mmCIF file of C-alpha atoms and ligand atoms in Angstrom:
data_model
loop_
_atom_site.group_PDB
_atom_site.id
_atom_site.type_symbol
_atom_site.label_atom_id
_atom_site.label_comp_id
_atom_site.label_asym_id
_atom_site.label_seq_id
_atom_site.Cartn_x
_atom_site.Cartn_y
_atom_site.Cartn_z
ATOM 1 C CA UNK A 1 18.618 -2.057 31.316
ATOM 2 C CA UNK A 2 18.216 1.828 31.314
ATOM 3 C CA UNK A 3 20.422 3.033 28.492
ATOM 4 C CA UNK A 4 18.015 1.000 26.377
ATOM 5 C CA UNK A 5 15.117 2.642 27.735
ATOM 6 C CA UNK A 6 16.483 6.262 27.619
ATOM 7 C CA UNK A 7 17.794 5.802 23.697
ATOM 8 C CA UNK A 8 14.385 4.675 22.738
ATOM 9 C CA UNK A 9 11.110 6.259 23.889
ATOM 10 C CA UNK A 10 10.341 10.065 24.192
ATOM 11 C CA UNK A 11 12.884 10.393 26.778
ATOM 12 C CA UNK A 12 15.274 9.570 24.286
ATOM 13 C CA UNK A 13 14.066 12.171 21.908
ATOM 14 C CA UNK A 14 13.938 14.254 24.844
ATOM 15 C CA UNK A 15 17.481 13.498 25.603
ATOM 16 C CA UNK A 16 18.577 14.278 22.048
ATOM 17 C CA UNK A 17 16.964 17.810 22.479
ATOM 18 C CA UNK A 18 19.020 18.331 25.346
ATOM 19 C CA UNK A 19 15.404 18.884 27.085
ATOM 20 C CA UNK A 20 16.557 16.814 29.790
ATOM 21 C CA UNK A 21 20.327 14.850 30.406
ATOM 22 C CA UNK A 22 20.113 11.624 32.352
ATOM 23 C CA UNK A 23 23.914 9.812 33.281
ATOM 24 C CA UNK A 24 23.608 6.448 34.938
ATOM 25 C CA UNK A 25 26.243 5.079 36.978
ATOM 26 C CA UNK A 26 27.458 1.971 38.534
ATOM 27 C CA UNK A 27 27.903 1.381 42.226
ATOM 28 C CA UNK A 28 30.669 -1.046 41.358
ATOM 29 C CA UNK A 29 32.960 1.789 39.533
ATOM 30 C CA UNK A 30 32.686 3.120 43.929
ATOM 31 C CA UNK A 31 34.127 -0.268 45.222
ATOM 32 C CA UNK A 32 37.399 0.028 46.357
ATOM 33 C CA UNK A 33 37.949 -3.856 47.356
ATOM 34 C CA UNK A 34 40.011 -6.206 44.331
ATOM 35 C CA UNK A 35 36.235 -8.132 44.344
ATOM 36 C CA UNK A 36 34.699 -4.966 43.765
ATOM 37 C CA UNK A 37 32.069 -5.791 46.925
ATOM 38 C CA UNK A 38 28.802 -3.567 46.896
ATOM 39 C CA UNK A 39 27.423 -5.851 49.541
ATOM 40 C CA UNK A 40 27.317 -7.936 52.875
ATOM 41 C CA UNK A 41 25.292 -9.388 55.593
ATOM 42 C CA UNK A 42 23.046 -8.088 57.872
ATOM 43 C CA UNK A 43 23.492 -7.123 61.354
ATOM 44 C CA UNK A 44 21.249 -9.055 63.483
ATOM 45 C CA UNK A 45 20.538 -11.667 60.647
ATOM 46 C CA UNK A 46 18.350 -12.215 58.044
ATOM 47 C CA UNK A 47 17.658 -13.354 54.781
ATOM 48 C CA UNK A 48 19.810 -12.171 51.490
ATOM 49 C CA UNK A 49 22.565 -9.212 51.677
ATOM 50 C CA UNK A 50 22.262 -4.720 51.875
ATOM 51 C CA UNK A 51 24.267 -2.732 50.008
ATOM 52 C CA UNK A 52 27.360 -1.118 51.600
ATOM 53 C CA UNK A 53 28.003 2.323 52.834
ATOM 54 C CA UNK A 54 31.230 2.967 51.744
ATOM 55 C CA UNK A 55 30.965 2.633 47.720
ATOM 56 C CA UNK A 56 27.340 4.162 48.043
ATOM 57 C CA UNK A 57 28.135 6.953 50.134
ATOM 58 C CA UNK A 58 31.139 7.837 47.792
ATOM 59 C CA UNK A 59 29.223 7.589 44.060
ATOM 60 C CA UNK A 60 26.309 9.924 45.453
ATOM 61 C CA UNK A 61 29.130 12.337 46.675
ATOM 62 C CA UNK A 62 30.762 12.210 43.685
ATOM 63 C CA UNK A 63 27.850 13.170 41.290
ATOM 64 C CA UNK A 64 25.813 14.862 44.146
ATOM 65 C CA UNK A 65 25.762 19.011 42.965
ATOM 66 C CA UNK A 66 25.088 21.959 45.481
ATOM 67 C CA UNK A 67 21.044 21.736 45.501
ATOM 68 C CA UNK A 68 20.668 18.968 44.134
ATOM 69 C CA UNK A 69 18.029 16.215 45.494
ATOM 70 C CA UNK A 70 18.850 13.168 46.279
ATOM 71 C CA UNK A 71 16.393 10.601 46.208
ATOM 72 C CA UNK A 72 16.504 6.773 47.126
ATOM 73 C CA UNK A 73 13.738 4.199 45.666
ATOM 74 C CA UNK A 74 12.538 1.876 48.386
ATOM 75 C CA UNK A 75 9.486 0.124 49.071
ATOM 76 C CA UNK A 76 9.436 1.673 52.505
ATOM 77 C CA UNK A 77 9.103 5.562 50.650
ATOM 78 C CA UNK A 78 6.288 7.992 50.416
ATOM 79 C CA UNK A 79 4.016 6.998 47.705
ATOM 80 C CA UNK A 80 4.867 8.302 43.850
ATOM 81 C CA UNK A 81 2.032 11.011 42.673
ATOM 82 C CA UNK A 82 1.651 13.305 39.521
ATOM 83 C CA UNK A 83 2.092 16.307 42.053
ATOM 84 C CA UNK A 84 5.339 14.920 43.201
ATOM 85 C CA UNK A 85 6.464 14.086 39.521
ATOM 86 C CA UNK A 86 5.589 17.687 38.535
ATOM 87 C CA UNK A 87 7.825 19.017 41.550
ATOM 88 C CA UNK A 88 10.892 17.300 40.879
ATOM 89 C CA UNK A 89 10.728 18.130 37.269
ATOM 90 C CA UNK A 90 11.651 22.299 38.528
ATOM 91 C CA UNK A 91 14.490 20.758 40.010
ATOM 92 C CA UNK A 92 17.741 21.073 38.439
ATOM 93 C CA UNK A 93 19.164 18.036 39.283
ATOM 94 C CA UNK A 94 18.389 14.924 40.674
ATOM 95 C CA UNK A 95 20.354 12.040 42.045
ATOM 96 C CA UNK A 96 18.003 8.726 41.914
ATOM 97 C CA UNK A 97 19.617 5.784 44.036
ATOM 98 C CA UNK A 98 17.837 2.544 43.287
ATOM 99 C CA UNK A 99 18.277 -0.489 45.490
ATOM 100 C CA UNK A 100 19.575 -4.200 44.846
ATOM 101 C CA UNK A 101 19.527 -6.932 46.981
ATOM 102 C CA UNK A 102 17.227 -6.796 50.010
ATOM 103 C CA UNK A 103 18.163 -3.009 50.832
ATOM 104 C CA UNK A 104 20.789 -0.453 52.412
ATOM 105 C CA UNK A 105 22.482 -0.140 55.139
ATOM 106 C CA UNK A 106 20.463 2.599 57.177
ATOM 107 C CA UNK A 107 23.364 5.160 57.556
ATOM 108 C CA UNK A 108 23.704 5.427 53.936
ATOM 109 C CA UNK A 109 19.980 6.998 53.781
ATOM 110 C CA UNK A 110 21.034 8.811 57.299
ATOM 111 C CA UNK A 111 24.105 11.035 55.187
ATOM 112 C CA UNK A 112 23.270 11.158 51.593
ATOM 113 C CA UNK A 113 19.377 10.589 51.079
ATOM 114 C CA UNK A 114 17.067 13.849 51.389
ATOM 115 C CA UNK A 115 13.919 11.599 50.172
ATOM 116 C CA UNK A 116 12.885 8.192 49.953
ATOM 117 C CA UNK A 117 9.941 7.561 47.167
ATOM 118 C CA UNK A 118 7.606 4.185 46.881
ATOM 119 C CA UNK A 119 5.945 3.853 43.257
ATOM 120 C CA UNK A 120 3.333 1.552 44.889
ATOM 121 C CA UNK A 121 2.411 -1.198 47.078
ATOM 122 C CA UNK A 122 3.521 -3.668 45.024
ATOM 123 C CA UNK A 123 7.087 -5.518 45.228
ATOM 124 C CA UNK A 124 9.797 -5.229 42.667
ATOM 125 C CA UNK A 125 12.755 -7.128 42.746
ATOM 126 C CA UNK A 126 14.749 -4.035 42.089
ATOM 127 C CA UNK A 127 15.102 -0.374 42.317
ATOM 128 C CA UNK A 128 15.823 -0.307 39.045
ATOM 129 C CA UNK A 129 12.584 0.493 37.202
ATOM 130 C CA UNK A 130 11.317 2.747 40.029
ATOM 131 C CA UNK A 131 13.629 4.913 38.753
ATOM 132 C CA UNK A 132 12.869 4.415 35.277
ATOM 133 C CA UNK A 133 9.246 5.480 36.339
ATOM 134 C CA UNK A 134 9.855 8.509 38.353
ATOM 135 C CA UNK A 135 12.051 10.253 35.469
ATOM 136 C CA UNK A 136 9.387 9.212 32.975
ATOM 137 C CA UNK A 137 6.749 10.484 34.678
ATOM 138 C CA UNK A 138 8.562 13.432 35.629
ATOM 139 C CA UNK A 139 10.430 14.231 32.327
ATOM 140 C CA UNK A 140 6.356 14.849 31.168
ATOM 141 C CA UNK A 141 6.056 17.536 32.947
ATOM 142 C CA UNK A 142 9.795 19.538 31.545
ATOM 143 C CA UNK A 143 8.076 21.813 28.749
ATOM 144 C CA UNK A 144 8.716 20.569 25.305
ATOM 145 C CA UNK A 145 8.625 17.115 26.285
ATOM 146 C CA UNK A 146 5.767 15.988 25.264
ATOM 147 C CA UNK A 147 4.809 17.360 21.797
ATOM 148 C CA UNK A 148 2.993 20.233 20.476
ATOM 149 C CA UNK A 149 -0.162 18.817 20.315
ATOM 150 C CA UNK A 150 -0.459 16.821 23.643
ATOM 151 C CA UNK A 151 -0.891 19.209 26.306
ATOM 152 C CA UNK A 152 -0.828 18.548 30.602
ATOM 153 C CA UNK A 153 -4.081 20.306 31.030
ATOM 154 C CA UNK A 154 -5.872 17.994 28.785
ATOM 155 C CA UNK A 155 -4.031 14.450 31.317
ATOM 156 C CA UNK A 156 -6.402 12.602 33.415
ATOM 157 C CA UNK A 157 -4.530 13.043 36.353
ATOM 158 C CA UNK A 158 -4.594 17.243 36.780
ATOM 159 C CA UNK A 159 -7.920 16.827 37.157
ATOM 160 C CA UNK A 160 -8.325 13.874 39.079
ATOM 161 C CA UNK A 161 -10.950 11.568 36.380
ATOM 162 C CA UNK A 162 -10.036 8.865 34.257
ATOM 163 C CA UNK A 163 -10.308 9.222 30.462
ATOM 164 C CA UNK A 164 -13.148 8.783 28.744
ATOM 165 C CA UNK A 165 -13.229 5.889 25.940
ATOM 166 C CA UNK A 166 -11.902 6.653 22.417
ATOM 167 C CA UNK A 167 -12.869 5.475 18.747
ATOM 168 C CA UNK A 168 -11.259 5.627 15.671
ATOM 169 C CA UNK A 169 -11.954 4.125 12.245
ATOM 170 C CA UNK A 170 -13.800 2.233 11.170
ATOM 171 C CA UNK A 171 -17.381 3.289 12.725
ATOM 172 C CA UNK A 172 -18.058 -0.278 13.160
ATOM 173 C CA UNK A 173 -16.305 -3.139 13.913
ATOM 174 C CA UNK A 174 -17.349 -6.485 14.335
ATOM 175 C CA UNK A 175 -20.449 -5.290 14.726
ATOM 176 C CA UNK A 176 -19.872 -2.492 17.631
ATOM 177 C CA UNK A 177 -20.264 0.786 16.364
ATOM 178 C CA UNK A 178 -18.941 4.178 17.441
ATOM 179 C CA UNK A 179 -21.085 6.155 19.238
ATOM 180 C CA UNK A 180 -23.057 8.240 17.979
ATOM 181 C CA UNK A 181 -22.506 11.310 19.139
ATOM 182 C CA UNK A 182 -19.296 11.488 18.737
ATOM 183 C CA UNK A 183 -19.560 11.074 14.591
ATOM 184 C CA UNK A 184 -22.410 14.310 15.018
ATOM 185 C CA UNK A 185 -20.009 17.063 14.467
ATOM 186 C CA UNK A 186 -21.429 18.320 17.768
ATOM 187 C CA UNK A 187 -18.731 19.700 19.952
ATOM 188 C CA UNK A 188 -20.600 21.027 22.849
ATOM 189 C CA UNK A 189 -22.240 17.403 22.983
ATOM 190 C CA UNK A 190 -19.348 15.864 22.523
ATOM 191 C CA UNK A 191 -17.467 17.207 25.562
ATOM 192 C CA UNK A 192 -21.004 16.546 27.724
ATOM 193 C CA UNK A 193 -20.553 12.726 26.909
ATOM 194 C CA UNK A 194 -17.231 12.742 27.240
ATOM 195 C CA UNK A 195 -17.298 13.944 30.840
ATOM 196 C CA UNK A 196 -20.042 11.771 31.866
ATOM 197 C CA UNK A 197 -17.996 8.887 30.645
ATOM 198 C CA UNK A 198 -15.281 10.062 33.118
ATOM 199 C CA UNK A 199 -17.716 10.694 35.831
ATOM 200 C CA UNK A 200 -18.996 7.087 35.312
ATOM 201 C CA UNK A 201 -15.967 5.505 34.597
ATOM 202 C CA UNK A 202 -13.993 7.251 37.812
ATOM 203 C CA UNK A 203 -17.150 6.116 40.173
ATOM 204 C CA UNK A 204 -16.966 2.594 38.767
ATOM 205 C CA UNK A 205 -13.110 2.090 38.831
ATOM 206 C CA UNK A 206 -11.688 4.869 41.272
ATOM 207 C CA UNK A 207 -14.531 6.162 43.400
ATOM 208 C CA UNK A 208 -11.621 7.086 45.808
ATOM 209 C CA UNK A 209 -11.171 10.538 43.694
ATOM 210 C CA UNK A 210 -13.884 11.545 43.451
ATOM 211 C CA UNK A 211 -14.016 12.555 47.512
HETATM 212 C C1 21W B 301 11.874 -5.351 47.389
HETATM 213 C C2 21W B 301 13.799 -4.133 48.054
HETATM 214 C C3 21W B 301 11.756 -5.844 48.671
HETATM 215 C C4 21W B 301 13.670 -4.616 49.355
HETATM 216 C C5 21W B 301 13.577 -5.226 56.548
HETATM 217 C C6 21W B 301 13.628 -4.017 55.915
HETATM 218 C C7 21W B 301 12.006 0.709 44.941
HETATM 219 C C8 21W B 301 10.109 -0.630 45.049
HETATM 220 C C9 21W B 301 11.547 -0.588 45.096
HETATM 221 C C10 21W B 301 12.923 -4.514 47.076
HETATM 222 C C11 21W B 301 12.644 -5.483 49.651
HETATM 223 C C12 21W B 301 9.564 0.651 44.886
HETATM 224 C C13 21W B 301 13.401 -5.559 54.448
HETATM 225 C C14 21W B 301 7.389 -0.122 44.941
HETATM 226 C C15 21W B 301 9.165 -1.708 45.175
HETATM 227 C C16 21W B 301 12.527 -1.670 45.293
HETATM 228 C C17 21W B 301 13.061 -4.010 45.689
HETATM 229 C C18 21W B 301 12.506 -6.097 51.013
HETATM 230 C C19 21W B 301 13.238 -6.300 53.156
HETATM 231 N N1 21W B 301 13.429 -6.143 55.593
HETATM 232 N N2 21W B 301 8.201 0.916 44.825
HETATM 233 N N3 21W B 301 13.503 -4.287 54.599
HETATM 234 N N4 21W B 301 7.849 -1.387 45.122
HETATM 235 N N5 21W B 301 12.131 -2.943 45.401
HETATM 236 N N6 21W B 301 13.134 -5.433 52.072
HETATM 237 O O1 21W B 301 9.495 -2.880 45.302
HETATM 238 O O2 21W B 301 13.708 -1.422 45.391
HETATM 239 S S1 21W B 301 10.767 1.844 44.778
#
């Protein structure tokens, strides 16, 4: 599920640039058990099964680095933002533990967690892509990730206003043309309509950043 994601994509090319190095590991290789268990019931009852400490505990300390941050991707975290992405991408190392089943046993984020991250209040059925999300959003913000002619300060999200609409060939299309000013040649015009469109466009869809 990740190595497919990481080969492909601009993280891949990232990757391959040695921009960024990403390893991903399985909490099985940790079990110690002949069934390999990662798993087992809750305390107090419940529905489905938490991960263990013991094979947890022992992959994070066998990757974890001096400095390093260790981060575990729960529902229950502090919500994902741009600042946040652009934090952890100064770090030198980061250990991302993503979740199965219906969670962890506490003590696990009690010894080897430093941070526990949300991507939204929405439920997955896994870690898994969490973690996908937080690199990519974070790898964005390693210089020479994104190419030459993209550029952060130029993203929606440093300045807090969604993008403005975009055209491209053919000036009209089933009837709906381009508009006009932005086939004038006038640049100082251009950048006017632009940021009304993302004035309008945050009041309409995202008034909540504009306070
Ligand atoms: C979904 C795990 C539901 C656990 C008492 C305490 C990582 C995620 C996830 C998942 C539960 C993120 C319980 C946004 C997400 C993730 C899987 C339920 C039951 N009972 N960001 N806990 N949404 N999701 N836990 O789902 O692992 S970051």
């Amino acid at each position: 599920m990740l190595d497919g994601f990481f080969t492909e994509s601009m993280i891949g090319r990232a990757c391959e640039a040695k921009l960024l190095e990403i390893k991903v590991r399985n909490i099985r290789d940790w079990a110690t058990d002949k069934h390999r268990t990662t798993d087992d019931r809750p305390f107090g009852g419940g529905a489905g099964m938490l991960m263990k400490c013991e094979p947890v505990v022992a992959a994070i300390e066998a990757v974890q680095t001096i400095g390093c941050r260790r981060i575990y991707l729960t529902p229950d975290g502090v919500p994902f933002t741009s600042a946040k992405a652009e934090e952890l991408a100064k770090q030198d190392h980061l250990v991302l533990l993503s979740g199965h089943y219906e969670g962890i046993d506490q003590r696990i984020r009690d010894t080897v967690i430093d941070e526990e991250i949300s991507i939204g209040d929405y439920v997955l059925t896994n870690g898994t892509l969490a973690a996908v999300v937080v690199i990519d959003a974070m790898a964005r913000f390693i210089p020479g990730v994104l190419g030459e002619e993209k550029s952060l300060t130029h993203e929606s999200f440093t300045r807090k206003l969604l993008d403005f609409p975009q055209y491209t060939r053919p000036a009209e299309y089933r009837g709906m043309s381009v508009p006009e000013v932005l086939l004038s040649g006038n640049h100082t015009e251009i950048e006017k309509w632009r940021t009304a469109q993302q004035e309008k466009k945050t009041r309409q869809i995202r008034p909540d950043l504009l306070k």
